[in-house]
Amino acid sequence: PHTTAGLTLNENCDPAVRQDILQTLDRLIPITNDYEHAEGNSSAHIKATLVGFSASVPVQNGQLLLGAWQGIYLAEFDGPRTRRVLVNVTAS
């Protein structure tokens, strides 16, 4: 429930993937630009919007069904900050 943090799934074995994602987002959406938002964190809001705020992951027998290389990323673009994560399990 935060407007400068995003949630996504991606490769979680090679830490370089995380760094590549962050570097590319910084290149595409620089921290300083002609933003009008007065708080100075417009780039964080834009990055979070592009990454998204939720993820759906199937659960079977109490285990997340992630791919062999997948991990869940909570991406904080205006921090570090303390964040609260909400998890909702829905049976189908």
CSV table of N, CA and C in Angstrom, one decimal:
chain,number,residue,atom,x,y,z
A,1,PRO,N,0.8,-1.2,0.0
A,1,PRO,CA,0.0,0.0,0.0
A,1,PRO,C,0.9,1.3,0.0
A,2,HIS,N,1.8,1.3,-0.9
A,2,HIS,CA,2.7,2.5,-0.9
A,2,HIS,C,2.9,2.9,-2.4
A,3,THR,N,3.0,4.2,-2.6
A,3,THR,CA,3.0,4.8,-3.9
A,3,THR,C,4.4,4.9,-4.5
A,4,THR,N,5.4,4.6,-3.8
A,4,THR,CA,6.8,4.7,-4.3
A,4,THR,C,7.5,3.3,-4.2
A,5,ALA,N,6.7,2.3,-4.0
A,5,ALA,CA,7.3,0.9,-4.0
A,5,ALA,C,6.5,0.1,-4.9
A,6,GLY,N,7.2,-0.9,-5.6
A,6,GLY,CA,6.5,-1.7,-6.6
A,6,GLY,C,6.8,-3.2,-6.2
A,7,LEU,N,6.0,-4.1,-6.8
A,7,LEU,CA,6.1,-5.5,-6.6
A,7,LEU,C,6.2,-6.2,-7.9
A,8,THR,N,7.2,-7.1,-8.1
A,8,THR,CA,7.3,-7.8,-9.3
A,8,THR,C,8.0,-9.1,-9.1
A,9,LEU,N,7.9,-10.0,-10.2
A,9,LEU,CA,8.6,-11.3,-10.2
A,9,LEU,C,9.7,-11.2,-11.2
A,10,ASN,N,10.9,-11.8,-10.9
A,10,ASN,CA,11.9,-11.8,-11.9
A,10,ASN,C,13.0,-12.8,-11.4
A,11,GLU,N,14.0,-12.9,-12.2
A,11,GLU,CA,15.1,-13.8,-11.9
A,11,GLU,C,15.7,-13.4,-10.5
A,12,ASN,N,16.0,-14.5,-9.7
A,12,ASN,CA,16.5,-14.2,-8.4
A,12,ASN,C,17.8,-15.0,-8.1
A,13,CYS,N,18.4,-15.5,-9.1
A,13,CYS,CA,19.7,-16.3,-8.9
A,13,CYS,C,20.9,-15.4,-9.0
A,14,ASP,N,20.9,-14.6,-10.1
A,14,ASP,CA,22.0,-13.7,-10.3
A,14,ASP,C,21.7,-12.3,-9.9
A,15,PRO,N,22.5,-11.8,-8.8
A,15,PRO,CA,22.2,-10.5,-8.3
A,15,PRO,C,22.4,-9.4,-9.3
A,16,ALA,N,23.1,-9.7,-10.4
A,16,ALA,CA,23.3,-8.7,-11.5
A,16,ALA,C,22.0,-8.3,-12.1
A,17,VAL,N,21.0,-9.2,-12.1
A,17,VAL,CA,19.7,-8.9,-12.7
A,17,VAL,C,19.0,-7.7,-12.0
A,18,ARG,N,19.1,-7.7,-10.6
A,18,ARG,CA,18.5,-6.6,-9.8
A,18,ARG,C,19.2,-5.3,-10.1
A,19,GLN,N,20.5,-5.4,-10.2
A,19,GLN,CA,21.3,-4.2,-10.5
A,19,GLN,C,21.0,-3.6,-11.9
A,20,ASP,N,20.9,-4.5,-12.9
A,20,ASP,CA,20.5,-4.1,-14.3
A,20,ASP,C,19.2,-3.5,-14.3
A,21,ILE,N,18.2,-4.0,-13.6
A,21,ILE,CA,16.9,-3.4,-13.6
A,21,ILE,C,16.9,-2.0,-13.0
A,22,LEU,N,17.6,-1.9,-11.9
A,22,LEU,CA,17.6,-0.6,-11.2
A,22,LEU,C,18.4,0.4,-12.1
A,23,GLN,N,19.5,0.0,-12.7
A,23,GLN,CA,20.3,1.0,-13.5
A,23,GLN,C,19.5,1.4,-14.7
A,24,THR,N,18.7,0.5,-15.3
A,24,THR,CA,17.9,0.8,-16.5
A,24,THR,C,16.8,1.7,-16.1
A,25,LEU,N,16.1,1.5,-15.0
A,25,LEU,CA,15.0,2.4,-14.6
A,25,LEU,C,15.6,3.8,-14.3
A,26,ASP,N,16.8,3.8,-13.6
A,26,ASP,CA,17.4,5.1,-13.4
A,26,ASP,C,17.7,5.9,-14.6
A,27,ARG,N,18.2,5.1,-15.7
A,27,ARG,CA,18.5,5.8,-16.9
A,27,ARG,C,17.2,6.3,-17.6
A,28,LEU,N,16.2,5.5,-17.6
A,28,LEU,CA,14.9,5.8,-18.3
A,28,LEU,C,14.2,6.9,-17.5
A,29,ILE,N,14.2,6.9,-16.2
A,29,ILE,CA,13.5,7.8,-15.3
A,29,ILE,C,14.5,8.4,-14.3
A,30,PRO,N,15.2,9.4,-14.7
A,30,PRO,CA,16.2,10.0,-13.8
A,30,PRO,C,15.6,10.7,-12.6
A,31,ILE,N,16.3,10.7,-11.5
A,31,ILE,CA,15.9,11.3,-10.3
A,31,ILE,C,15.6,12.8,-10.4
A,32,THR,N,16.4,13.5,-11.2
A,32,THR,CA,16.1,14.9,-11.4
A,32,THR,C,15.7,15.1,-12.9
A,33,ASN,N,14.6,15.8,-13.0
A,33,ASN,CA,14.1,16.1,-14.3
A,33,ASN,C,13.2,17.3,-14.1
A,34,ASP,N,12.4,17.7,-15.1
A,34,ASP,CA,11.5,18.8,-15.0
A,34,ASP,C,10.1,18.3,-14.4
A,35,TYR,N,10.2,17.6,-13.2
A,35,TYR,CA,9.0,17.1,-12.6
A,35,TYR,C,8.3,18.3,-11.8
A,36,GLU,N,7.0,18.2,-11.7
A,36,GLU,CA,6.3,19.3,-11.0
A,36,GLU,C,5.9,18.9,-9.6
A,37,HIS,N,6.0,17.6,-9.3
A,37,HIS,CA,5.7,17.1,-7.9
A,37,HIS,C,6.7,17.7,-6.9
A,38,ALA,N,6.2,18.4,-5.9
A,38,ALA,CA,7.0,19.2,-5.0
A,38,ALA,C,7.9,18.4,-4.1
A,39,GLU,N,7.5,17.2,-3.8
A,39,GLU,CA,8.3,16.4,-2.8
A,39,GLU,C,9.7,15.9,-3.3
A,40,GLY,N,9.9,16.0,-4.6
A,40,GLY,CA,11.2,15.6,-5.1
A,40,GLY,C,11.3,14.1,-5.3
A,41,ASN,N,10.2,13.3,-5.3
A,41,ASN,CA,10.3,11.9,-5.5
A,41,ASN,C,9.4,11.4,-6.6
A,42,SER,N,9.3,12.3,-7.6
A,42,SER,CA,8.5,11.9,-8.8
A,42,SER,C,9.0,10.7,-9.5
A,43,SER,N,10.3,10.6,-9.6
A,43,SER,CA,10.9,9.4,-10.3
A,43,SER,C,10.5,8.2,-9.6
A,44,ALA,N,10.4,8.2,-8.3
A,44,ALA,CA,10.0,7.0,-7.5
A,44,ALA,C,8.5,6.6,-7.8
A,45,HIS,N,7.7,7.6,-7.9
A,45,HIS,CA,6.3,7.3,-8.3
A,45,HIS,C,6.1,6.7,-9.7
A,46,ILE,N,6.9,7.3,-10.6
A,46,ILE,CA,6.8,6.8,-12.0
A,46,ILE,C,7.4,5.4,-12.1
A,47,LYS,N,8.5,5.1,-11.4
A,47,LYS,CA,9.1,3.7,-11.5
A,47,LYS,C,8.1,2.7,-10.8
A,48,ALA,N,7.5,3.1,-9.7
A,48,ALA,CA,6.6,2.2,-9.1
A,48,ALA,C,5.4,1.9,-9.9
A,49,THR,N,4.9,2.9,-10.7
A,49,THR,CA,3.8,2.7,-11.6
A,49,THR,C,4.1,1.8,-12.7
A,50,LEU,N,5.3,1.9,-13.2
A,50,LEU,CA,5.8,1.0,-14.3
A,50,LEU,C,6.0,-0.4,-13.8
A,51,VAL,N,6.5,-0.6,-12.6
A,51,VAL,CA,6.8,-1.9,-12.1
A,51,VAL,C,5.5,-2.6,-11.7
A,52,GLY,N,4.5,-1.8,-11.1
A,52,GLY,CA,3.3,-2.4,-10.7
A,52,GLY,C,3.3,-2.5,-9.2
A,53,PHE,N,2.1,-2.8,-8.6
A,53,PHE,CA,1.9,-2.8,-7.2
A,53,PHE,C,1.4,-4.1,-6.6
A,54,SER,N,1.3,-5.1,-7.5
A,54,SER,CA,0.8,-6.4,-7.0
A,54,SER,C,1.3,-7.5,-7.9
A,55,ALA,N,1.2,-8.7,-7.4
A,55,ALA,CA,1.6,-9.9,-8.1
A,55,ALA,C,0.8,-11.1,-7.7
A,56,SER,N,0.4,-11.9,-8.7
A,56,SER,CA,-0.3,-13.1,-8.4
A,56,SER,C,0.6,-14.3,-8.5
A,57,VAL,N,0.6,-15.2,-7.5
A,57,VAL,CA,1.5,-16.4,-7.5
A,57,VAL,C,0.6,-17.5,-7.1
A,58,PRO,N,0.6,-18.6,-7.9
A,58,PRO,CA,-0.2,-19.8,-7.4
A,58,PRO,C,0.5,-20.4,-6.2
A,59,VAL,N,-0.3,-21.0,-5.4
A,59,VAL,CA,0.1,-21.7,-4.2
A,59,VAL,C,-0.4,-23.1,-4.2
A,60,GLN,N,0.5,-24.1,-4.0
A,60,GLN,CA,0.0,-25.5,-4.0
A,60,GLN,C,0.6,-26.2,-2.8
A,61,ASN,N,-0.2,-26.8,-2.0
A,61,ASN,CA,0.2,-27.5,-0.8
A,61,ASN,C,1.1,-26.6,0.1
A,62,GLY,N,0.6,-25.3,0.2
A,62,GLY,CA,1.3,-24.3,1.1
A,62,GLY,C,2.6,-23.8,0.5
A,63,GLN,N,3.0,-24.1,-0.7
A,63,GLN,CA,4.2,-23.6,-1.3
A,63,GLN,C,3.9,-22.7,-2.5
A,64,LEU,N,4.7,-21.6,-2.6
A,64,LEU,CA,4.6,-20.7,-3.8
A,64,LEU,C,5.1,-21.5,-5.0
A,65,LEU,N,4.3,-21.4,-6.1
A,65,LEU,CA,4.7,-22.1,-7.3
A,65,LEU,C,5.5,-21.1,-8.2
A,66,LEU,N,6.7,-20.9,-7.9
A,66,LEU,CA,7.6,-20.0,-8.6
A,66,LEU,C,8.4,-20.8,-9.6
A,67,GLY,N,8.8,-20.2,-10.7
A,67,GLY,CA,9.8,-20.9,-11.6
A,67,GLY,C,11.1,-21.1,-10.9
A,68,ALA,N,11.9,-21.9,-11.5
A,68,ALA,CA,13.2,-22.3,-10.9
A,68,ALA,C,14.1,-21.1,-10.5
A,69,TRP,N,14.0,-20.1,-11.3
A,69,TRP,CA,14.9,-18.9,-11.1
A,69,TRP,C,14.1,-17.7,-10.6
A,70,GLN,N,12.8,-17.8,-10.4
A,70,GLN,CA,12.0,-16.7,-10.0
A,70,GLN,C,12.1,-16.3,-8.5
A,71,GLY,N,12.0,-15.0,-8.3
A,71,GLY,CA,11.8,-14.5,-6.9
A,71,GLY,C,10.9,-13.3,-6.9
A,72,ILE,N,10.3,-13.0,-5.8
A,72,ILE,CA,9.4,-11.9,-5.7
A,72,ILE,C,10.3,-10.7,-5.2
A,73,TYR,N,10.1,-9.6,-5.9
A,73,TYR,CA,10.9,-8.4,-5.5
A,73,TYR,C,9.9,-7.3,-5.0
A,74,LEU,N,10.2,-6.8,-3.8
A,74,LEU,CA,9.6,-5.5,-3.3
A,74,LEU,C,10.6,-4.5,-3.7
A,75,ALA,N,10.3,-3.6,-4.6
A,75,ALA,CA,11.2,-2.6,-5.1
A,75,ALA,C,10.9,-1.2,-4.5
A,76,GLU,N,11.7,-0.7,-3.6
A,76,GLU,CA,11.5,0.6,-3.0
A,76,GLU,C,12.3,1.6,-3.8
A,77,PHE,N,11.6,2.5,-4.3
A,77,PHE,CA,12.3,3.5,-5.2
A,77,PHE,C,12.5,4.9,-4.5
A,78,ASP,N,12.1,5.0,-3.2
A,78,ASP,CA,12.2,6.2,-2.5
A,78,ASP,C,12.7,5.9,-1.0
A,79,GLY,N,13.8,5.3,-0.9
A,79,GLY,CA,14.1,4.9,0.4
A,79,GLY,C,15.6,4.8,0.6
A,80,PRO,N,16.0,4.1,1.6
A,80,PRO,CA,15.3,3.0,2.2
A,80,PRO,C,14.2,3.5,3.2
A,81,ARG,N,13.1,2.7,3.2
A,81,ARG,CA,12.0,3.0,4.1
A,81,ARG,C,11.5,1.7,4.7
A,82,THR,N,10.8,1.8,5.8
A,82,THR,CA,10.1,0.7,6.4
A,82,THR,C,8.8,0.5,5.6
A,83,ARG,N,8.5,-0.6,5.2
A,83,ARG,CA,7.2,-0.9,4.4
A,83,ARG,C,6.4,-2.0,5.0
A,84,ARG,N,5.1,-2.0,4.8
A,84,ARG,CA,4.2,-3.0,5.2
A,84,ARG,C,3.8,-3.7,3.9
A,85,VAL,N,3.8,-5.0,3.9
A,85,VAL,CA,3.4,-5.8,2.7
A,85,VAL,C,2.1,-6.6,3.1
A,86,LEU,N,1.1,-6.5,2.2
A,86,LEU,CA,-0.2,-7.2,2.4
A,86,LEU,C,-0.2,-8.4,1.6
A,87,VAL,N,-0.5,-9.6,2.1
A,87,VAL,CA,-0.6,-10.8,1.4
A,87,VAL,C,-2.1,-11.3,1.5
A,88,ASN,N,-2.7,-11.7,0.4
A,88,ASN,CA,-4.0,-12.2,0.4
A,88,ASN,C,-4.0,-13.5,-0.3
A,89,VAL,N,-4.4,-14.6,0.3
A,89,VAL,CA,-4.5,-15.9,-0.3
A,89,VAL,C,-6.0,-16.2,-0.6
A,90,THR,N,-6.2,-16.4,-1.9
A,90,THR,CA,-7.6,-16.7,-2.4
A,90,THR,C,-7.6,-18.1,-2.9
A,91,ALA,N,-8.6,-18.9,-2.5
A,91,ALA,CA,-8.8,-20.2,-2.9
A,91,ALA,C,-9.6,-20.2,-4.2
A,92,SER,N,-9.3,-21.1,-5.2
A,92,SER,CA,-10.1,-21.2,-6.4
A,92,SER,C,-10.7,-22.5,-6.5
